[in-house]
Amino acid sequence: MRRIAFFVEGQTEQVFVNRLVKEILGTQQINIIQKQFRGGTNIPKQEIVRNMSFSRNPRFEVLIFDCGADNRVKSEIMDNIINLREKGYEKIIGLRDLYPIPVDDLERLEKGLHYLPHKFKKEAPYFDIIIAIHEIEAWFMAETHHFQKIDKRLANGKFIRDRLGFDPYLVNPEQRVHPAKDLDNIYRLVGKSYTKKYNATVRVVNKLDYNHIRNQIRYDIDSLDKLMGIIENIRK
């Protein structure tokens, strides 16, 4: 059985990665364990199991940790990478947003996040971190097919541009500084909203067109393409 672990910034990333691995690896031969870290500063840190799904004859095992904050992704990886490697996890991947760090600091951030102390030299080849520019919601906004599933009026880019001053069908979503806010503003045009609440996130993630993501969107967004490539390599 092939194993991969993801350490993600928050619940939104966890929900999306959970759906993405099912789209790429299928749902019949996969174990998925979703966990959340709580505490860790002034109170003892706990691992909470948020959800589990198991197959009778699994080929893959995917572990997805919600780290609870962008700045905890790497530290949680370092706390767990040796143990995960001993358990047979062949890839340990971090996923976090760039926001609120400016894009001019992306290279410096990437360099810092990819550095591992010497004691992790043996584990380093199995570790990587992916940064979504500026937020993972840029990936959602790039998948414009889902807008008409929210409301048919949102299928018209001019309808959005006339009210918000930009057309999500034409802009590069990675150039939008706060795409989560952009999504909320777009949805509010038709009486809906975008929030970080679990059920709301699941609804949006389930409306995304994954054929569109796999066949087109990924090639416009390097970070998304990298994430998908890592998952696809597990399938080989």
PDB file of C-alpha atoms in Angstrom:
ATOM      1  CA  MET A   1       0.000   0.000   0.000  1.00  0.00           C
ATOM      2  CA  ARG A   2       1.281   3.447  -0.916  1.00  0.00           C
ATOM      3  CA  ARG A   3       1.011   6.180   1.691  1.00  0.00           C
ATOM      4  CA  ILE A   4       1.088   9.978   1.510  1.00  0.00           C
ATOM      5  CA  ALA A   5       0.581  12.591   4.247  1.00  0.00           C
ATOM      6  CA  PHE A   6      -0.545  16.188   3.833  1.00  0.00           C
ATOM      7  CA  PHE A   7      -0.115  18.947   6.402  1.00  0.00           C
ATOM      8  CA  VAL A   8      -2.408  21.803   5.425  1.00  0.00           C
ATOM      9  CA  GLU A   9      -3.026  25.280   6.747  1.00  0.00           C
ATOM     10  CA  GLY A  10      -6.678  24.877   7.632  1.00  0.00           C
ATOM     11  CA  GLN A  11     -10.045  23.289   7.147  1.00  0.00           C
ATOM     12  CA  THR A  12     -10.576  24.682   3.626  1.00  0.00           C
ATOM     13  CA  GLU A  13      -7.379  23.073   2.367  1.00  0.00           C
ATOM     14  CA  GLN A  14      -8.248  19.813   4.120  1.00  0.00           C
ATOM     15  CA  VAL A  15     -11.678  19.637   2.479  1.00  0.00           C
ATOM     16  CA  PHE A  16     -10.220  20.377  -0.956  1.00  0.00           C
ATOM     17  CA  VAL A  17      -7.323  17.899  -0.700  1.00  0.00           C
ATOM     18  CA  ASN A  18      -9.733  15.214   0.513  1.00  0.00           C
ATOM     19  CA  ARG A  19     -11.886  15.702  -2.589  1.00  0.00           C
ATOM     20  CA  LEU A  20      -8.907  16.036  -4.942  1.00  0.00           C
ATOM     21  CA  VAL A  21      -7.280  12.762  -3.879  1.00  0.00           C
ATOM     22  CA  LYS A  22     -10.597  10.972  -4.447  1.00  0.00           C
ATOM     23  CA  GLU A  23     -10.835  12.473  -7.923  1.00  0.00           C
ATOM     24  CA  ILE A  24      -7.309  11.337  -8.803  1.00  0.00           C
ATOM     25  CA  LEU A  25      -6.930   8.075  -6.870  1.00  0.00           C
ATOM     26  CA  GLY A  26     -10.577   7.006  -6.911  1.00  0.00           C
ATOM     27  CA  THR A  27     -12.813   6.087  -3.982  1.00  0.00           C
ATOM     28  CA  GLN A  28     -12.786   2.275  -4.054  1.00  0.00           C
ATOM     29  CA  GLN A  29      -9.252   1.412  -2.916  1.00  0.00           C
ATOM     30  CA  ILE A  30      -8.272   4.238  -0.606  1.00  0.00           C
ATOM     31  CA  ASN A  31      -8.086   4.911   3.124  1.00  0.00           C
ATOM     32  CA  ILE A  32      -8.387   8.587   4.085  1.00  0.00           C
ATOM     33  CA  ILE A  33      -7.773   9.816   7.632  1.00  0.00           C
ATOM     34  CA  GLN A  34      -8.441  13.479   8.382  1.00  0.00           C
ATOM     35  CA  LYS A  35      -6.999  14.877  11.602  1.00  0.00           C
ATOM     36  CA  GLN A  36      -6.807  18.242  13.305  1.00  0.00           C
ATOM     37  CA  PHE A  37      -4.162  19.605  15.657  1.00  0.00           C
ATOM     38  CA  ARG A  38      -5.453  21.546  18.663  1.00  0.00           C
ATOM     39  CA  GLY A  39      -3.551  23.395  21.360  1.00  0.00           C
ATOM     40  CA  GLY A  40       0.221  23.400  21.446  1.00  0.00           C
ATOM     41  CA  THR A  41       1.100  26.844  22.812  1.00  0.00           C
ATOM     42  CA  ASN A  42      -0.110  27.216  26.382  1.00  0.00           C
ATOM     43  CA  ILE A  43      -2.067  23.961  26.487  1.00  0.00           C
ATOM     44  CA  PRO A  44      -1.031  20.420  25.531  1.00  0.00           C
ATOM     45  CA  LYS A  45      -1.254  19.657  21.826  1.00  0.00           C
ATOM     46  CA  GLN A  46      -3.851  17.097  20.777  1.00  0.00           C
ATOM     47  CA  GLU A  47      -4.513  15.176  17.585  1.00  0.00           C
ATOM     48  CA  ILE A  48      -8.243  15.005  16.905  1.00  0.00           C
ATOM     49  CA  VAL A  49      -9.597  12.591  14.299  1.00  0.00           C
ATOM     50  CA  ARG A  50     -12.060  14.606  12.223  1.00  0.00           C
ATOM     51  CA  ASN A  51     -13.090  11.926   9.738  1.00  0.00           C
ATOM     52  CA  MET A  52     -12.025   8.493   8.499  1.00  0.00           C
ATOM     53  CA  SER A  53     -13.001   6.383   5.505  1.00  0.00           C
ATOM     54  CA  PHE A  54     -11.626   2.923   4.844  1.00  0.00           C
ATOM     55  CA  SER A  55     -11.606   0.480   1.942  1.00  0.00           C
ATOM     56  CA  ARG A  56     -11.650  -3.310   2.212  1.00  0.00           C
ATOM     57  CA  ASN A  57      -8.731  -3.683  -0.188  1.00  0.00           C
ATOM     58  CA  PRO A  58      -6.829  -0.386  -0.079  1.00  0.00           C
ATOM     59  CA  ARG A  59      -4.037   0.457  -2.484  1.00  0.00           C
ATOM     60  CA  PHE A  60      -3.544   3.937  -1.019  1.00  0.00           C
ATOM     61  CA  GLU A  61      -3.576   5.582   2.396  1.00  0.00           C
ATOM     62  CA  VAL A  62      -3.895   9.355   2.648  1.00  0.00           C
ATOM     63  CA  LEU A  63      -3.438  11.247   5.908  1.00  0.00           C
ATOM     64  CA  ILE A  64      -4.543  14.904   5.932  1.00  0.00           C
ATOM     65  CA  PHE A  65      -3.643  17.041   8.955  1.00  0.00           C
ATOM     66  CA  ASP A  66      -5.339  20.407   9.537  1.00  0.00           C
ATOM     67  CA  CYS A  67      -2.567  22.351  11.272  1.00  0.00           C
ATOM     68  CA  GLY A  68      -4.830  25.269  12.223  1.00  0.00           C
ATOM     69  CA  ALA A  69      -2.554  28.063  10.946  1.00  0.00           C
ATOM     70  CA  ASP A  70      -0.154  28.785   8.089  1.00  0.00           C
ATOM     71  CA  ASN A  71       2.836  29.148  10.393  1.00  0.00           C
ATOM     72  CA  ARG A  72       2.267  25.712  11.934  1.00  0.00           C
ATOM     73  CA  VAL A  73       2.465  23.694   8.719  1.00  0.00           C
ATOM     74  CA  LYS A  74       6.230  23.255   8.663  1.00  0.00           C
ATOM     75  CA  SER A  75       6.638  22.850  12.426  1.00  0.00           C
ATOM     76  CA  GLU A  76       4.020  20.081  12.506  1.00  0.00           C
ATOM     77  CA  ILE A  77       5.777  18.354   9.613  1.00  0.00           C
ATOM     78  CA  MET A  78       9.082  18.442  11.488  1.00  0.00           C
ATOM     79  CA  ASP A  79       7.389  17.064  14.608  1.00  0.00           C
ATOM     80  CA  ASN A  80       5.929  14.122  12.679  1.00  0.00           C
ATOM     81  CA  ILE A  81       8.075  13.383   9.621  1.00  0.00           C
ATOM     82  CA  ILE A  82      10.381  10.797  11.210  1.00  0.00           C
ATOM     83  CA  ASN A  83       7.468   8.833  12.654  1.00  0.00           C
ATOM     84  CA  LEU A  84       5.559   8.978   9.362  1.00  0.00           C
ATOM     85  CA  ARG A  85       8.553   7.768   7.377  1.00  0.00           C
ATOM     86  CA  GLU A  86       8.940   4.857   9.793  1.00  0.00           C
ATOM     87  CA  LYS A  87       5.281   3.995   9.118  1.00  0.00           C
ATOM     88  CA  GLY A  88       5.923   3.882   5.384  1.00  0.00           C
ATOM     89  CA  TYR A  89       4.652   7.264   4.223  1.00  0.00           C
ATOM     90  CA  GLU A  90       6.603   7.982   1.060  1.00  0.00           C
ATOM     91  CA  LYS A  91       5.616  11.642   0.684  1.00  0.00           C
ATOM     92  CA  ILE A  92       5.019  14.288   3.356  1.00  0.00           C
ATOM     93  CA  ILE A  93       3.587  17.407   1.734  1.00  0.00           C
ATOM     94  CA  GLY A  94       2.782  20.804   3.236  1.00  0.00           C
ATOM     95  CA  LEU A  95       0.152  23.133   1.766  1.00  0.00           C
ATOM     96  CA  ARG A  96      -0.369  26.720   2.869  1.00  0.00           C
ATOM     97  CA  ASP A  97      -1.399  30.119   1.545  1.00  0.00           C
ATOM     98  CA  LEU A  98       0.958  32.953   0.739  1.00  0.00           C
ATOM     99  CA  TYR A  99      -1.548  35.513   2.130  1.00  0.00           C
ATOM    100  CA  PRO A 100      -0.975  37.847   3.977  1.00  0.00           C
ATOM    101  CA  ILE A 101       2.693  37.806   2.916  1.00  0.00           C
ATOM    102  CA  PRO A 102       3.276  39.928  -0.231  1.00  0.00           C
ATOM    103  CA  VAL A 103       4.133  38.114  -3.446  1.00  0.00           C
ATOM    104  CA  ASP A 104       7.500  39.906  -3.566  1.00  0.00           C
ATOM    105  CA  ASP A 105       8.511  37.783  -0.564  1.00  0.00           C
ATOM    106  CA  LEU A 106       7.448  34.470  -2.137  1.00  0.00           C
ATOM    107  CA  GLU A 107      10.965  33.335  -3.054  1.00  0.00           C
ATOM    108  CA  ARG A 108      12.286  34.068   0.436  1.00  0.00           C
ATOM    109  CA  LEU A 109       9.349  32.240   2.021  1.00  0.00           C
ATOM    110  CA  GLU A 110       9.804  29.204  -0.237  1.00  0.00           C
ATOM    111  CA  LYS A 111      13.496  29.024   0.594  1.00  0.00           C
ATOM    112  CA  GLY A 112      12.799  29.157   4.321  1.00  0.00           C
ATOM    113  CA  LEU A 113      10.010  26.593   4.222  1.00  0.00           C
ATOM    114  CA  HIS A 114      12.001  24.103   2.160  1.00  0.00           C
ATOM    115  CA  TYR A 115      14.999  24.220   4.503  1.00  0.00           C
ATOM    116  CA  LEU A 116      15.222  21.312   6.932  1.00  0.00           C
ATOM    117  CA  PRO A 117      17.777  21.035   9.755  1.00  0.00           C
ATOM    118  CA  HIS A 118      20.577  18.500   9.292  1.00  0.00           C
ATOM    119  CA  LYS A 119      18.917  15.961  11.599  1.00  0.00           C
ATOM    120  CA  PHE A 120      16.213  15.538   8.926  1.00  0.00           C
ATOM    121  CA  LYS A 121      18.738  14.889   6.140  1.00  0.00           C
ATOM    122  CA  LYS A 122      17.454  11.325   5.654  1.00  0.00           C
ATOM    123  CA  GLU A 123      13.820  12.498   5.444  1.00  0.00           C
ATOM    124  CA  ALA A 124      14.417  15.552   3.215  1.00  0.00           C
ATOM    125  CA  PRO A 125      13.918  13.761  -0.168  1.00  0.00           C
ATOM    126  CA  TYR A 126      10.390  12.807   0.881  1.00  0.00           C
ATOM    127  CA  PHE A 127       9.321  16.304   1.966  1.00  0.00           C
ATOM    128  CA  ASP A 128       7.900  19.249   0.039  1.00  0.00           C
ATOM    129  CA  ILE A 129       5.786  22.349   0.688  1.00  0.00           C
ATOM    130  CA  ILE A 130       3.378  23.963  -1.763  1.00  0.00           C
ATOM    131  CA  ILE A 131       2.323  27.607  -1.466  1.00  0.00           C
ATOM    132  CA  ALA A 132      -0.986  28.765  -2.943  1.00  0.00           C
ATOM    133  CA  ILE A 133      -0.790  32.322  -4.330  1.00  0.00           C
ATOM    134  CA  HIS A 134      -2.337  34.245  -2.620  1.00  0.00           C
ATOM    135  CA  GLU A 135      -4.927  31.848  -1.171  1.00  0.00           C
ATOM    136  CA  ILE A 136      -6.275  28.436  -2.142  1.00  0.00           C
ATOM    137  CA  GLU A 137      -9.467  30.272  -3.084  1.00  0.00           C
ATOM    138  CA  ALA A 138      -7.585  31.508  -6.168  1.00  0.00           C
ATOM    139  CA  TRP A 139      -7.852  27.904  -7.386  1.00  0.00           C
ATOM    140  CA  PHE A 140     -11.595  27.929  -6.729  1.00  0.00           C
ATOM    141  CA  MET A 141     -12.058  31.248  -8.519  1.00  0.00           C
ATOM    142  CA  ALA A 142     -10.074  29.972 -11.515  1.00  0.00           C
ATOM    143  CA  GLU A 143     -12.607  27.144 -11.878  1.00  0.00           C
ATOM    144  CA  THR A 144     -15.235  29.458 -13.354  1.00  0.00           C
ATOM    145  CA  HIS A 145     -17.610  26.647 -14.383  1.00  0.00           C
ATOM    146  CA  HIS A 146     -18.829  26.423 -10.796  1.00  0.00           C
ATOM    147  CA  PHE A 147     -20.238  29.969 -10.769  1.00  0.00           C
ATOM    148  CA  GLN A 148     -23.321  29.003 -12.756  1.00  0.00           C
ATOM    149  CA  LYS A 149     -23.950  26.204 -10.237  1.00  0.00           C
ATOM    150  CA  ILE A 150     -24.157  28.910  -7.567  1.00  0.00           C
ATOM    151  CA  ASP A 151     -26.529  31.001  -9.701  1.00  0.00           C
ATOM    152  CA  LYS A 152     -27.059  31.228 -13.460  1.00  0.00           C
ATOM    153  CA  ARG A 153     -26.500  34.988 -13.355  1.00  0.00           C
ATOM    154  CA  LEU A 154     -22.866  34.394 -12.381  1.00  0.00           C
ATOM    155  CA  ALA A 155     -22.236  32.680 -15.725  1.00  0.00           C
ATOM    156  CA  ASN A 156     -22.073  36.207 -17.170  1.00  0.00           C
ATOM    157  CA  GLY A 157     -18.695  37.834 -16.534  1.00  0.00           C
ATOM    158  CA  LYS A 158     -20.092  41.251 -17.442  1.00  0.00           C
ATOM    159  CA  PHE A 159     -22.722  40.909 -14.702  1.00  0.00           C
ATOM    160  CA  ILE A 160     -19.887  40.521 -12.174  1.00  0.00           C
ATOM    161  CA  ARG A 161     -17.571  43.127 -13.724  1.00  0.00           C
ATOM    162  CA  ASP A 162     -20.264  45.834 -13.798  1.00  0.00           C
ATOM    163  CA  ARG A 163     -20.807  45.397 -10.061  1.00  0.00           C
ATOM    164  CA  LEU A 164     -17.364  44.518  -8.703  1.00  0.00           C
ATOM    165  CA  GLY A 165     -14.979  46.026 -11.251  1.00  0.00           C
ATOM    166  CA  PHE A 166     -13.316  42.782 -12.350  1.00  0.00           C
ATOM    167  CA  ASP A 167     -14.277  39.763 -14.446  1.00  0.00           C
ATOM    168  CA  PRO A 168     -13.240  36.412 -12.896  1.00  0.00           C
ATOM    169  CA  TYR A 169     -13.480  34.826 -16.348  1.00  0.00           C
ATOM    170  CA  LEU A 170     -10.704  37.099 -17.621  1.00  0.00           C
ATOM    171  CA  VAL A 171      -8.420  37.919 -14.672  1.00  0.00           C
ATOM    172  CA  ASN A 172      -5.475  35.886 -13.424  1.00  0.00           C
ATOM    173  CA  PRO A 173      -6.778  34.772  -9.997  1.00  0.00           C
ATOM    174  CA  GLU A 174      -3.244  34.602  -8.605  1.00  0.00           C
ATOM    175  CA  GLN A 175      -3.011  38.365  -9.094  1.00  0.00           C
ATOM    176  CA  ARG A 176      -5.974  38.929  -6.784  1.00  0.00           C
ATOM    177  CA  VAL A 177      -4.592  39.680  -3.320  1.00  0.00           C
ATOM    178  CA  HIS A 178      -7.567  38.288  -1.355  1.00  0.00           C
ATOM    179  CA  PRO A 179      -9.459  35.792  -3.553  1.00  0.00           C
ATOM    180  CA  ALA A 180     -11.476  34.463  -0.600  1.00  0.00           C
ATOM    181  CA  LYS A 181     -12.984  37.936  -0.225  1.00  0.00           C
ATOM    182  CA  ASP A 182     -13.484  38.111  -4.002  1.00  0.00           C
ATOM    183  CA  LEU A 183     -15.451  34.857  -3.918  1.00  0.00           C
ATOM    184  CA  ASP A 184     -17.607  36.162  -1.091  1.00  0.00           C
ATOM    185  CA  ASN A 185     -18.274  39.387  -2.998  1.00  0.00           C
ATOM    186  CA  ILE A 186     -19.202  37.428  -6.143  1.00  0.00           C
ATOM    187  CA  TYR A 187     -21.568  35.096  -4.306  1.00  0.00           C
ATOM    188  CA  ARG A 188     -23.190  38.024  -2.477  1.00  0.00           C
ATOM    189  CA  LEU A 189     -24.262  39.474  -5.824  1.00  0.00           C
ATOM    190  CA  VAL A 190     -26.866  36.695  -5.910  1.00  0.00           C
ATOM    191  CA  GLY A 191     -27.695  36.570  -2.213  1.00  0.00           C
ATOM    192  CA  LYS A 192     -25.175  33.855  -1.269  1.00  0.00           C
ATOM    193  CA  SER A 193     -21.896  34.060   0.627  1.00  0.00           C
ATOM    194  CA  TYR A 194     -18.510  32.364   0.885  1.00  0.00           C
ATOM    195  CA  THR A 195     -17.422  31.485   4.408  1.00  0.00           C
ATOM    196  CA  LYS A 196     -14.825  29.240   6.012  1.00  0.00           C
ATOM    197  CA  LYS A 197     -17.471  27.198   7.840  1.00  0.00           C
ATOM    198  CA  TYR A 198     -17.185  23.469   7.194  1.00  0.00           C
ATOM    199  CA  ASN A 199     -20.520  22.856   5.476  1.00  0.00           C
ATOM    200  CA  ALA A 200     -20.160  25.978   3.320  1.00  0.00           C
ATOM    201  CA  THR A 201     -16.664  24.928   2.245  1.00  0.00           C
ATOM    202  CA  VAL A 202     -17.845  21.413   1.378  1.00  0.00           C
ATOM    203  CA  ARG A 203     -20.661  22.830  -0.763  1.00  0.00           C
ATOM    204  CA  VAL A 204     -18.276  24.992  -2.779  1.00  0.00           C
ATOM    205  CA  VAL A 205     -15.627  22.262  -3.154  1.00  0.00           C
ATOM    206  CA  ASN A 206     -18.285  19.828  -4.366  1.00  0.00           C
ATOM    207  CA  LYS A 207     -19.492  22.314  -6.989  1.00  0.00           C
ATOM    208  CA  LEU A 208     -16.061  22.589  -8.618  1.00  0.00           C
ATOM    209  CA  ASP A 209     -15.648  20.975 -12.044  1.00  0.00           C
ATOM    210  CA  TYR A 210     -12.735  18.583 -11.540  1.00  0.00           C
ATOM    211  CA  ASN A 211     -12.492  17.694 -15.220  1.00  0.00           C
ATOM    212  CA  HIS A 212     -11.939  21.409 -15.882  1.00  0.00           C
ATOM    213  CA  ILE A 213      -9.337  21.504 -13.108  1.00  0.00           C
ATOM    214  CA  ARG A 214      -7.503  18.403 -14.367  1.00  0.00           C
ATOM    215  CA  ASN A 215      -7.567  19.261 -18.054  1.00  0.00           C
ATOM    216  CA  GLN A 216      -7.070  23.028 -18.034  1.00  0.00           C
ATOM    217  CA  ILE A 217      -6.873  24.986 -14.772  1.00  0.00           C
ATOM    218  CA  ARG A 218      -3.859  23.116 -13.418  1.00  0.00           C
ATOM    219  CA  TYR A 219      -1.724  24.222 -16.366  1.00  0.00           C
ATOM    220  CA  ASP A 220      -2.373  27.882 -15.543  1.00  0.00           C
ATOM    221  CA  ILE A 221      -1.535  27.572 -11.828  1.00  0.00           C
ATOM    222  CA  ASP A 222       1.864  26.082 -11.012  1.00  0.00           C
ATOM    223  CA  SER A 223       1.141  25.326  -7.352  1.00  0.00           C
ATOM    224  CA  LEU A 224      -2.054  23.428  -8.195  1.00  0.00           C
ATOM    225  CA  ASP A 225      -0.297  21.510 -10.969  1.00  0.00           C
ATOM    226  CA  LYS A 226       2.492  20.546  -8.578  1.00  0.00           C
ATOM    227  CA  LEU A 227       0.018  19.253  -5.999  1.00  0.00           C
ATOM    228  CA  MET A 228      -1.866  17.220  -8.582  1.00  0.00           C
ATOM    229  CA  GLY A 229       1.360  15.815 -10.008  1.00  0.00           C
ATOM    230  CA  ILE A 230       2.426  14.569  -6.577  1.00  0.00           C
ATOM    231  CA  ILE A 231      -0.892  12.775  -6.090  1.00  0.00           C
ATOM    232  CA  GLU A 232      -0.771  11.321  -9.607  1.00  0.00           C
ATOM    233  CA  ASN A 233       2.718   9.927  -8.953  1.00  0.00           C
ATOM    234  CA  ILE A 234       1.346   7.943  -6.016  1.00  0.00           C
ATOM    235  CA  ARG A 235      -1.068   6.243  -8.406  1.00  0.00           C
ATOM    236  CA  LYS A 236       1.700   5.032 -10.752  1.00  0.00           C
TER     237      LYS A 236
END
